[in-house]
Coordinates of N, CA and C in Angstrom, one line a residue:
M1 N 17.5 -11.4 -17.8 CA 16.5 -11.0 -18.7 C 16.6 -9.6 -19.1
R2 N 16.2 -9.2 -20.3 CA 16.1 -7.9 -20.8 C 14.7 -7.3 -20.6
A3 N 14.7 -6.1 -20.0 CA 13.4 -5.6 -19.7 C 12.6 -5.3 -21.0
P4 N 11.3 -5.7 -21.0 CA 10.4 -5.4 -22.1 C 10.2 -3.9 -22.3
S5 N 9.8 -3.5 -23.5 CA 9.5 -2.1 -23.8 C 8.1 -1.8 -23.3
P6 N 7.9 -0.6 -22.7 CA 6.5 -0.3 -22.3 C 5.6 -0.2 -23.5
P7 N 4.3 -0.7 -23.3 CA 3.3 -0.6 -24.4 C 2.8 0.8 -24.6
R8 N 2.1 1.0 -25.6 CA 1.4 2.3 -25.9 C -0.1 2.0 -25.7
V9 N -0.7 2.6 -24.7 CA -2.2 2.5 -24.5 C -2.8 3.7 -25.2
A10 N -3.4 3.4 -26.4 CA -4.0 4.5 -27.2 C -5.3 5.0 -26.6
W11 N -6.1 4.1 -26.0 CA -7.4 4.5 -25.5 C -7.5 4.0 -24.1
P12 N -6.9 4.8 -23.1 CA -7.0 4.4 -21.7 C -8.3 4.6 -21.1
V13 N -8.6 3.7 -20.1 CA -9.8 3.9 -19.4 C -9.6 4.6 -18.0
M14 N -8.3 4.8 -17.7 CA -8.0 5.5 -16.5 C -6.5 6.1 -16.6
C15 N -6.3 7.3 -16.1 CA -5.0 8.0 -16.1 C -4.7 8.3 -14.6
L16 N -3.5 8.3 -14.2 CA -3.1 8.5 -12.8 C -1.6 8.6 -12.7
R17 N -1.1 8.8 -11.5 CA 0.3 8.7 -11.1 C 0.5 7.8 -10.0
W18 N 1.5 7.0 -10.0 CA 1.9 6.2 -8.8 C 3.1 7.0 -8.1
S19 N 2.9 7.3 -6.9 CA 4.0 8.0 -6.1 C 4.4 7.3 -4.9
A20 N 5.6 7.5 -4.4 CA 6.1 7.0 -3.2 C 6.0 5.5 -3.1
Q21 N 6.3 4.8 -4.2 CA 6.2 3.3 -4.2 C 7.3 2.7 -3.4
A22 N 7.0 1.6 -2.7 CA 7.9 0.7 -2.1 C 7.6 -0.7 -2.6
F23 N 8.6 -1.5 -2.9 CA 8.4 -2.9 -3.3 C 9.1 -3.8 -2.3
L24 N 8.4 -4.7 -1.7 CA 8.9 -5.7 -0.8 C 8.7 -7.0 -1.4
H25 N 9.8 -7.7 -1.8 CA 9.7 -8.9 -2.6 C 10.2 -10.1 -1.7
W26 N 9.4 -11.2 -1.8 CA 9.8 -12.4 -1.1 C 9.8 -13.6 -2.1
R27 N 10.8 -14.5 -1.9 CA 10.8 -15.8 -2.6 C 9.8 -16.7 -2.0
Y28 N 9.1 -17.5 -2.9 CA 8.2 -18.5 -2.5 C 8.4 -19.7 -3.4
P29 N 8.2 -20.9 -2.9 CA 8.2 -22.1 -3.8 C 7.0 -21.9 -4.7
A30 N 7.2 -22.3 -6.0 CA 6.1 -22.1 -7.0 C 4.9 -22.9 -6.5
A31 N 5.1 -24.0 -5.8 CA 4.0 -24.9 -5.4 C 3.1 -24.1 -4.4
A32 N 3.7 -23.2 -3.6 CA 2.9 -22.4 -2.6 C 2.0 -21.4 -3.3
V33 N 2.5 -20.9 -4.5 CA 1.8 -19.8 -5.2 C 0.8 -20.4 -6.1
R34 N 1.0 -21.6 -6.7 CA 0.2 -22.2 -7.7 C -1.3 -22.2 -7.4
P35 N -1.7 -22.6 -6.2 CA -3.2 -22.7 -5.9 C -3.9 -21.3 -6.0
L36 N -3.1 -20.2 -5.9 CA -3.7 -18.9 -5.9 C -3.8 -18.2 -7.3
V37 N -3.4 -19.0 -8.3 CA -3.4 -18.5 -9.7 C -4.2 -19.3 -10.6
P38 N -5.0 -18.8 -11.5 CA -5.8 -19.6 -12.4 C -5.0 -20.6 -13.2
D39 N -5.6 -21.8 -13.5 CA -4.9 -22.8 -14.3 C -4.4 -22.4 -15.6
S40 N -5.1 -21.3 -16.2 CA -4.7 -20.9 -17.5 C -3.5 -20.0 -17.5
L41 N -2.9 -19.7 -16.3 CA -1.7 -18.9 -16.2 C -0.6 -19.8 -15.6
T42 N 0.6 -19.6 -16.0 CA 1.8 -20.2 -15.4 C 2.5 -19.3 -14.4
V43 N 2.8 -19.8 -13.3 CA 3.6 -19.0 -12.3 C 5.0 -18.9 -12.8
E44 N 5.5 -17.7 -13.0 CA 6.8 -17.5 -13.5 C 7.8 -17.5 -12.3
T45 N 9.0 -18.1 -12.6 CA 10.0 -18.2 -11.6 C 11.3 -17.5 -12.0
F46 N 12.1 -17.1 -11.1 CA 13.4 -16.5 -11.3 C 14.4 -17.2 -10.4
D47 N 15.4 -17.8 -11.0 CA 16.4 -18.6 -10.3 C 15.7 -19.7 -9.5
G48 N 14.7 -20.3 -10.1 CA 14.1 -21.5 -9.6 C 13.0 -21.3 -8.6
T49 N 12.6 -20.0 -8.2 CA 11.6 -19.8 -7.3 C 10.6 -18.7 -7.8
A50 N 9.4 -18.8 -7.3 CA 8.4 -17.8 -7.6 C 8.6 -16.6 -6.6
W51 N 8.0 -15.5 -7.0 CA 8.2 -14.3 -6.1 C 6.8 -13.7 -5.9
V52 N 6.6 -13.1 -4.7 CA 5.4 -12.4 -4.3 C 5.9 -11.0 -3.8
S53 N 5.2 -10.0 -4.2 CA 5.6 -8.6 -3.9 C 4.5 -7.9 -3.2
L54 N 4.8 -7.2 -2.1 CA 3.9 -6.3 -1.4 C 4.3 -4.8 -1.8
V55 N 3.3 -4.1 -2.4 CA 3.7 -2.8 -3.0 C 2.7 -1.7 -2.5
P56 N 3.2 -1.0 -1.5 CA 2.4 0.2 -1.0 C 2.8 1.4 -1.8
F57 N 1.8 2.3 -2.0 CA 2.1 3.5 -2.8 C 1.0 4.5 -2.7
L58 N 1.1 5.7 -3.3 CA 0.1 6.7 -3.3 C -0.5 6.8 -4.7
M59 N -1.8 6.7 -4.9 CA -2.5 7.0 -6.1 C -2.7 8.5 -6.2
E60 N -2.4 9.2 -7.3 CA -2.6 10.6 -7.4 C -3.1 10.9 -8.8
G61 N -4.0 11.9 -8.8 CA -4.5 12.4 -10.1 C -5.4 11.3 -10.8
V62 N -6.0 10.5 -10.1 CA -6.8 9.4 -10.7 C -8.0 10.1 -11.4
R63 N -8.2 9.7 -12.7 CA -9.3 10.3 -13.4 C -9.6 9.5 -14.7
L64 N -10.8 9.7 -15.2 CA -11.1 9.2 -16.5 C -10.6 10.1 -17.6
P65 N -10.2 9.5 -18.7 CA -9.7 10.4 -19.8 C -10.7 11.5 -20.2
G66 N -10.1 12.7 -20.3 CA -10.9 13.9 -20.7 C -11.7 14.5 -19.6
T67 N -11.5 14.0 -18.3 CA -12.1 14.6 -17.2 C -11.1 15.1 -16.1
P68 N -11.4 16.0 -15.3 CA -10.5 16.5 -14.3 C -10.4 15.5 -13.1
A69 N -9.3 15.5 -12.4 CA -9.2 14.8 -11.2 C -10.0 15.5 -10.0
L70 N -10.8 14.7 -9.3 CA -11.5 15.3 -8.2 C -10.7 15.2 -6.9
P71 N -10.6 16.3 -6.2 CA -9.6 16.4 -5.1 C -9.6 15.2 -4.1
W72 N -10.7 14.9 -3.5 CA -10.7 13.8 -2.5 C -10.6 12.4 -3.1
L73 N -11.4 12.2 -4.2 CA -11.5 10.9 -4.8 C -10.2 10.5 -5.6
S74 N -9.4 11.5 -6.0 CA -8.4 11.1 -6.9 C -7.0 10.9 -6.2
R75 N -6.9 11.0 -4.9 CA -5.7 10.9 -4.2 C -5.8 10.0 -3.0
F76 N -5.2 8.9 -2.9 CA -5.4 8.0 -1.8 C -4.3 6.9 -1.8
P77 N -4.0 6.4 -0.6 CA -3.0 5.3 -0.5 C -3.6 3.9 -1.0
E78 N -2.7 3.1 -1.5 CA -3.1 1.7 -1.9 C -2.0 0.8 -1.6
I79 N -2.3 -0.5 -1.4 CA -1.3 -1.5 -1.3 C -1.8 -2.7 -2.2
N80 N -0.9 -3.2 -3.1 CA -1.3 -4.4 -3.8 C -0.3 -5.5 -3.5
L81 N -0.8 -6.7 -3.5 CA -0.1 -7.9 -3.3 C -0.1 -8.7 -4.5
R82 N 1.0 -9.1 -5.1 CA 1.0 -9.6 -6.5 C 2.1 -10.7 -6.6
T83 N 1.8 -11.5 -7.7 CA 2.8 -12.5 -8.1 C 3.0 -12.4 -9.6
Y84 N 3.9 -13.2 -10.2 CA 4.3 -13.0 -11.6 C 4.0 -14.2 -12.4
V85 N 3.3 -13.9 -13.5 CA 2.7 -15.0 -14.3 C 2.9 -14.8 -15.8
R86 N 2.6 -15.9 -16.6 CA 2.7 -15.9 -18.0 C 1.5 -16.6 -18.5
D87 N 0.9 -16.1 -19.6 CA -0.3 -16.7 -20.2 C 0.1 -17.8 -21.2
E88 N -1.0 -18.4 -21.8 CA -0.7 -19.5 -22.8 C -0.1 -19.0 -24.1
R89 N -0.2 -17.7 -24.3 CA 0.5 -17.0 -25.5 C 1.9 -16.6 -25.2
G90 N 2.4 -16.8 -24.0 CA 3.7 -16.4 -23.6 C 3.9 -15.0 -23.2
R91 N 2.8 -14.3 -22.9 CA 2.8 -12.9 -22.5 C 3.0 -12.9 -20.9
D92 N 3.9 -12.1 -20.5 CA 4.1 -12.0 -19.0 C 3.3 -10.9 -18.4
G93 N 3.0 -11.0 -17.1 CA 2.2 -10.0 -16.5 C 2.2 -10.2 -15.0
I94 N 1.1 -9.6 -14.4 CA 0.9 -9.6 -12.9 C -0.4 -10.3 -12.6
W95 N -0.4 -11.1 -11.6 CA -1.7 -11.6 -11.0 C -1.8 -11.0 -9.6
L96 N -2.9 -10.3 -9.4 CA -3.0 -9.6 -8.1 C -3.8 -10.5 -7.1
L97 N -3.1 -10.7 -6.0 CA -3.7 -11.5 -4.9 C -4.6 -10.7 -4.1
S98 N -4.4 -9.4 -3.9 CA -5.3 -8.5 -3.2 C -4.8 -7.1 -3.4
L99 N -5.8 -6.2 -3.3 CA -5.5 -4.8 -3.3 C -6.3 -4.1 -2.2
D100 N -5.6 -3.3 -1.4 CA -6.2 -2.5 -0.4 C -6.2 -1.0 -0.8
A101 N -7.3 -0.3 -0.7 CA -7.4 1.1 -1.0 C -8.2 1.8 0.0
A102 N -7.9 3.1 0.2 CA -8.5 3.9 1.2 C -9.9 4.6 0.8
R103 N -10.2 4.5 -0.5 CA -11.5 5.1 -0.9 C -12.5 4.0 -1.3
L104 N -13.6 4.0 -0.6 CA -14.6 3.0 -0.9 C -15.2 3.1 -2.4
P105 N -15.4 4.3 -3.0 CA -15.8 4.3 -4.4 C -14.8 3.6 -5.3
A106 N -13.5 3.8 -5.1 CA -12.5 3.2 -5.9 C -12.5 1.7 -5.7
V107 N -12.8 1.2 -4.5 CA -12.9 -0.2 -4.2 C -14.0 -0.8 -4.9
L108 N -15.2 -0.2 -4.8 CA -16.4 -0.7 -5.5 C -16.3 -0.8 -7.0
A109 N -15.7 0.3 -7.6 CA -15.5 0.4 -9.0 C -14.4 -0.7 -9.4
G110 N -13.4 -0.9 -8.7 CA -12.4 -1.9 -9.0 C -12.9 -3.3 -9.0
R111 N -13.8 -3.6 -8.0 CA -14.4 -4.9 -7.9 C -15.4 -5.1 -9.0
A112 N -16.2 -4.1 -9.3 CA -17.3 -4.3 -10.3 C -16.8 -4.2 -11.7
C113 N -15.9 -3.2 -12.0 CA -15.5 -3.0 -13.4 C -14.3 -3.7 -13.8
Y114 N -13.4 -3.9 -12.9 CA -12.1 -4.5 -13.2 C -12.0 -6.0 -12.6
R115 N -13.0 -6.4 -11.9 CA -13.0 -7.8 -11.4 C -11.7 -8.1 -10.6
L116 N -11.3 -7.1 -9.8 CA -10.0 -7.3 -9.0 C -10.4 -7.4 -7.5
P117 N -9.6 -8.1 -6.8 CA -9.9 -8.4 -5.4 C -9.5 -7.2 -4.4
F118 N -10.3 -6.1 -4.6 CA -10.1 -4.9 -3.8 C -10.7 -5.1 -2.4
H119 N -10.0 -4.4 -1.5 CA -10.5 -4.3 -0.1 C -10.5 -2.8 0.3
W120 N -11.6 -2.5 1.0 CA -11.6 -1.1 1.6 C -10.9 -1.1 2.9
S121 N -9.9 -0.2 3.1 CA -9.0 -0.2 4.3 C -8.8 1.2 4.8
R122 N -8.6 1.3 6.1 CA -8.1 2.5 6.7 C -6.6 2.6 6.5
M123 N -6.2 3.7 5.8 CA -4.8 3.7 5.3 C -4.2 5.1 5.5
S124 N -2.8 5.1 5.6 CA -2.1 6.4 5.7 C -0.7 6.2 5.1
L125 N -0.2 7.3 4.6 CA 1.2 7.3 4.0 C 1.8 8.6 4.5
R126 N 2.9 8.5 5.2 CA 3.6 9.7 5.6 C 5.1 9.5 5.3
G127 N 5.7 10.6 4.9 CA 7.1 10.6 4.6 C 7.7 11.9 4.0
D128 N 9.0 11.9 3.9 CA 9.6 13.1 3.4 C 10.5 12.9 2.2
G129 N 10.2 11.7 1.5 CA 11.0 11.4 0.4 C 12.2 10.5 0.7
A130 N 12.8 10.6 1.9 CA 13.9 9.8 2.3 C 13.4 8.6 3.1
R131 N 12.3 8.7 3.7 CA 11.7 7.6 4.6 C 10.2 7.7 4.5
C132 N 9.5 6.6 4.2 CA 8.1 6.5 4.1 C 7.5 5.5 5.1
R133 N 6.4 5.9 5.7 CA 5.7 5.0 6.6 C 4.3 4.7 6.1
Y134 N 4.0 3.5 5.9 CA 2.7 3.0 5.3 C 1.9 2.3 6.4
R135 N 0.6 2.6 6.5 CA -0.2 2.0 7.5 C -1.5 1.5 6.8
C136 N -2.0 0.3 7.1 CA -3.2 -0.3 6.5 C -3.9 -1.1 7.5
R137 N -5.2 -0.9 7.7 CA -6.1 -1.8 8.5 C -7.3 -2.1 7.6
R138 N -7.5 -3.3 7.2 CA -8.5 -3.7 6.3 C -9.9 -3.7 7.0
R139 N -10.9 -3.1 6.3 CA -12.2 -2.9 6.8 C -13.2 -3.9 6.2
W140 N -13.2 -4.0 4.8 CA -14.2 -4.8 4.1 C -13.7 -5.1 2.8
P141 N -14.0 -6.3 2.2 CA -14.5 -7.5 2.9 C -13.4 -8.3 3.6
G142 N -13.9 -9.3 4.4 CA -12.9 -10.2 5.0 C -12.4 -9.7 6.4
P143 N -11.7 -10.5 7.1 CA -11.1 -10.2 8.4 C -10.1 -9.0 8.3
G144 N -9.9 -8.4 9.4 CA -9.1 -7.1 9.4 C -7.6 -7.4 9.3
A145 N -7.1 -7.8 8.2 CA -5.7 -7.9 8.0 C -5.0 -6.5 8.0
R146 N -3.7 -6.5 8.2 CA -3.1 -5.2 8.4 C -1.7 -5.2 7.8
C147 N -1.1 -4.0 7.6 CA 0.3 -3.9 7.3 C 0.8 -2.5 7.8
D148 N 1.9 -2.6 8.6 CA 2.6 -1.4 9.0 C 4.0 -1.6 8.5
A149 N 4.5 -0.7 7.7 CA 5.8 -0.8 7.1 C 6.5 0.6 7.1
E150 N 7.8 0.6 7.3 CA 8.6 1.8 7.3 C 9.8 1.5 6.4
V151 N 10.0 2.3 5.4 CA 11.0 2.1 4.4 C 11.9 3.3 4.2
E152 N 13.2 3.1 4.2 CA 14.2 4.2 4.0 C 14.6 4.1 2.5
V153 N 14.5 5.2 1.8 CA 14.8 5.2 0.3 C 16.3 5.5 0.1
G154 N 17.0 4.8 -0.7 CA 18.4 5.0 -0.9 C 18.7 5.5 -2.3
P155 N 19.9 5.3 -2.8 CA 20.3 5.8 -4.1 C 19.7 5.1 -5.2
R156 N 19.7 5.7 -6.4 CA 19.1 5.1 -7.6 C 19.9 3.9 -8.0
L157 N 19.3 2.9 -8.6 CA 20.0 1.8 -9.1 C 20.8 2.2 -10.4
E158 N 22.0 1.8 -10.4 CA 22.8 2.0 -11.6 C 22.3 1.2 -12.8
E159 N 22.6 1.6 -14.0 CA 22.1 0.9 -15.2 C 22.6 -0.5 -15.2
S160 N 23.8 -0.8 -14.7 CA 24.3 -2.1 -14.7 C 23.6 -3.0 -13.7
E161 N 22.8 -2.4 -12.8 CA 22.0 -3.2 -11.8 C 20.6 -3.5 -12.3
R162 N 20.2 -2.9 -13.5 CA 18.8 -3.0 -14.0 C 18.5 -4.4 -14.6
D163 N 19.5 -5.1 -15.1 CA 19.1 -6.4 -15.7 C 18.9 -7.4 -14.7
G164 N 18.1 -8.5 -15.1 CA 17.9 -9.6 -14.2 C 16.7 -9.4 -13.3
L165 N 16.9 -9.6 -12.0 CA 15.8 -9.7 -11.0 C 15.1 -8.4 -10.9
P166 N 15.7 -7.2 -10.7 CA 14.9 -6.0 -10.6 C 13.9 -5.8 -11.7
D167 N 14.3 -6.1 -13.0 CA 13.4 -5.9 -14.1 C 12.3 -7.0 -14.1
F168 N 12.7 -8.2 -13.7 CA 11.7 -9.3 -13.6 C 10.6 -8.9 -12.7
L169 N 10.9 -8.2 -11.6 CA 9.9 -7.9 -10.6 C 9.2 -6.6 -10.8
T170 N 9.7 -5.7 -11.6 CA 9.1 -4.4 -11.7 C 8.8 -4.0 -13.2
A171 N 9.4 -4.5 -14.2 CA 9.1 -4.1 -15.6 C 8.0 -5.0 -16.1
R172 N 6.8 -4.7 -15.5 CA 5.6 -5.5 -15.8 C 4.5 -4.5 -16.3
Y173 N 3.9 -4.8 -17.5 CA 3.0 -3.8 -18.1 C 1.7 -4.5 -18.5
R174 N 1.3 -5.6 -17.8 CA 0.1 -6.3 -18.1 C -0.5 -6.8 -16.8
L175 N -1.8 -6.6 -16.6 CA -2.6 -7.2 -15.6 C -3.5 -8.4 -16.1
F176 N -3.6 -9.4 -15.4 CA -4.6 -10.5 -15.7 C -5.7 -10.5 -14.7
T177 N -6.9 -10.9 -15.2 CA -8.0 -11.2 -14.3 C -8.9 -12.2 -15.0
V178 N -10.0 -12.6 -14.3 CA -10.9 -13.5 -14.9 C -12.3 -12.8 -15.0
V179 N -12.8 -12.7 -16.2 CA -14.1 -12.1 -16.5 C -15.0 -13.1 -17.1
A180 N -16.2 -13.3 -16.5 CA -17.2 -14.3 -17.0 C -16.6 -15.6 -17.3
G181 N -15.7 -16.1 -16.4 CA -15.1 -17.4 -16.5 C -13.9 -17.5 -17.4
G182 N -13.6 -16.4 -18.1 CA -12.4 -16.5 -19.1 C -11.3 -15.5 -18.7
L183 N -10.1 -15.8 -19.1 CA -9.0 -15.0 -18.8 C -9.0 -13.7 -19.6
A184 N -8.7 -12.6 -19.0 CA -8.7 -11.3 -19.7 C -7.4 -10.6 -19.2
A185 N -6.9 -9.7 -20.1 CA -5.7 -8.9 -19.8 C -5.9 -7.5 -20.1
A186 N -5.2 -6.6 -19.4 CA -5.2 -5.1 -19.6 C -3.8 -4.7 -19.6
E187 N -3.4 -3.8 -20.6 CA -2.1 -3.3 -20.6 C -2.0 -2.0 -19.8
V188 N -0.8 -1.8 -19.2 CA -0.6 -0.6 -18.3 C 0.6 0.1 -18.8
E189 N 0.4 1.3 -19.3 CA 1.5 2.1 -19.9 C 2.1 3.0 -18.8
H190 N 3.4 2.9 -18.7 CA 4.2 3.8 -17.9 C 5.7 3.7 -18.3
P191 N 6.5 4.8 -18.1 CA 7.9 4.7 -18.4 C 8.6 3.7 -17.5
P192 N 9.8 3.2 -17.9 CA 10.6 2.3 -17.1 C 10.7 3.0 -15.7
L193 N 10.5 2.2 -14.6 CA 10.5 2.8 -13.3 C 11.9 3.2 -12.9
P194 N 12.1 4.4 -12.4 CA 13.4 4.9 -11.9 C 13.7 4.3 -10.5
L195 N 14.0 3.1 -10.5 CA 14.2 2.3 -9.2 C 15.3 2.9 -8.4
R196 N 15.0 2.8 -7.1 CA 16.1 3.1 -6.1 C 16.2 1.9 -5.1
H197 N 17.4 1.9 -4.5 CA 17.6 0.9 -3.4 C 16.7 1.4 -2.3
A198 N 16.4 0.4 -1.4 CA 15.6 0.8 -0.2 C 16.0 -0.2 0.9
R199 N 15.8 0.3 2.2 CA 16.1 -0.5 3.4 C 14.8 -0.6 4.2
L200 N 14.5 -1.8 4.7 CA 13.3 -2.0 5.5 C 13.7 -1.6 7.0
V201 N 13.0 -0.6 7.5 CA 13.2 -0.1 8.9 C 12.3 -1.0 9.8
A202 N 11.1 -1.2 9.5 CA 10.1 -1.9 10.3 C 9.0 -2.5 9.5
L203 N 8.5 -3.7 9.8 CA 7.4 -4.3 9.1 C 6.6 -5.2 10.1
E204 N 5.3 -5.0 10.1 CA 4.4 -5.9 10.7 C 3.2 -6.1 9.7
Q205 N 2.9 -7.3 9.3 CA 1.9 -7.5 8.3 C 1.3 -8.9 8.4
D206 N 0.1 -9.0 7.9 CA -0.5 -10.4 7.7 C -1.3 -10.4 6.4
L207 N -1.0 -9.5 5.5 CA -1.7 -9.5 4.2 C -1.3 -10.7 3.4
L208 N -0.1 -11.1 3.5 CA 0.3 -12.3 2.7 C -0.4 -13.6 3.3
Q209 N -0.5 -13.7 4.6 CA -1.2 -14.8 5.2 C -2.7 -14.8 4.8
A210 N -3.3 -13.5 4.8 CA -4.7 -13.4 4.5 C -5.0 -13.8 3.0
A211 N -4.0 -13.7 2.2 CA -4.1 -14.1 0.8 C -4.0 -15.6 0.6
G212 N -3.6 -16.4 1.6 CA -3.4 -17.8 1.5 C -2.0 -18.3 1.4
L213 N -1.0 -17.4 1.7 CA 0.4 -17.8 1.7 C 0.9 -18.0 3.1
P214 N 1.9 -18.9 3.2 CA 2.6 -19.0 4.5 C 3.3 -17.7 4.9
A215 N 3.4 -17.4 6.2 CA 4.1 -16.2 6.6 C 5.6 -16.3 6.1
P216 N 6.1 -15.2 5.6 CA 7.5 -15.2 5.1 C 8.5 -15.6 6.2
D217 N 9.5 -16.4 5.8 CA 10.5 -16.9 6.8 C 11.8 -16.2 6.5
H218 N 11.9 -15.1 5.8 CA 13.1 -14.5 5.5 C 12.8 -13.0 5.2
A219 N 13.9 -12.2 5.2 CA 13.7 -10.8 5.0 C 13.5 -10.5 3.5
P220 N 12.7 -9.5 3.2 CA 12.4 -9.2 1.8 C 13.5 -8.5 1.1
L221 N 13.5 -8.6 -0.2 CA 14.3 -7.7 -1.1 C 13.5 -6.4 -1.3
L222 N 14.2 -5.3 -1.3 CA 13.4 -4.0 -1.4 C 13.9 -3.2 -2.6
H223 N 12.9 -2.5 -3.2 CA 13.2 -1.4 -4.1 C 12.2 -0.3 -3.8
A224 N 12.5 0.9 -4.3 CA 11.6 2.1 -4.2 C 11.6 2.8 -5.5
C225 N 10.5 3.6 -5.6 CA 10.3 4.4 -6.9 C 9.6 5.7 -6.5
P226 N 10.1 6.9 -6.9 CA 9.4 8.1 -6.5 C 8.0 8.3 -7.1
D227 N 7.9 8.4 -8.5 CA 6.6 8.5 -9.1 C 6.7 8.4 -10.6
V228 N 5.6 7.9 -11.2 CA 5.6 7.7 -12.6 C 4.1 7.9 -13.1
P229 N 3.9 8.5 -14.3 CA 2.6 8.6 -14.9 C 2.2 7.3 -15.4
V230 N 0.9 7.0 -15.4 CA 0.3 5.7 -15.8 C -1.0 5.9 -16.6
R231 N -1.1 5.0 -17.6 CA -2.3 5.0 -18.4 C -2.8 3.5 -18.4
V232 N -4.0 3.2 -18.0 CA -4.5 1.8 -17.9 C -5.5 1.6 -19.1
G233 N -5.2 0.5 -19.8 CA -6.1 0.1 -20.9 C -7.3 -0.8 -20.4
R234 N -8.2 -1.0 -21.4 CA -9.3 -1.8 -21.0 C -9.0 -3.3 -21.1
W235 N -9.9 -4.1 -20.4 CA -9.7 -5.6 -20.5 C -10.0 -6.1 -21.9
R236 N -9.2 -7.1 -22.3 CA -9.4 -7.8 -23.6 C -9.4 -9.3 -23.2
R237 N -10.4 -10.0 -23.7 CA -10.5 -11.4 -23.5 C -9.5 -12.1 -24.3

């Protein structure tokens, strides 16, 4: 596949940076993912299987347009668990199975305004650029799922490696949700991710199982990304 071009979000509702991203991708049968996605969306597959990705990262400079970033509230770790979908108009995007964040105000705002399955969690991110350690203990709502991951960041992907699966998994510029019983989408503007190879040093998690998936039975495919600026658009029915 050829990576789509990033959209232009003229009137963002939120501006931020994603930093120290790690992407842990697992293959799943489409039938295992299908019950977790609305009927109005199709589960996208690559080479005959669906994919689910666990993405820990640092949110930085989170702010509303035209306002300054507040020091404590604008910087915190987050982990999202996602799969890949297409709507009835043929537009591809992401369906979020869960999001864990370390700031309760961000969790409440995400659940109320964006109708996304946020969880308030005790989280940390430590690293030196070459190795990152992510920790998550879920507080509310739901049982205390967790994720402990350590990732070693490698060299940048060559341009010849960008086509196909890496872009299927990371060149995504649209979120889907359900608002008042109907499907809604929001565009997310950011430059193409400067992906790097990555190696998994350690992983203990049950966020996938908490979302309703079987525990993975194979090692994940990994990517990493240092940081990118992001502009999030509003929901459109």
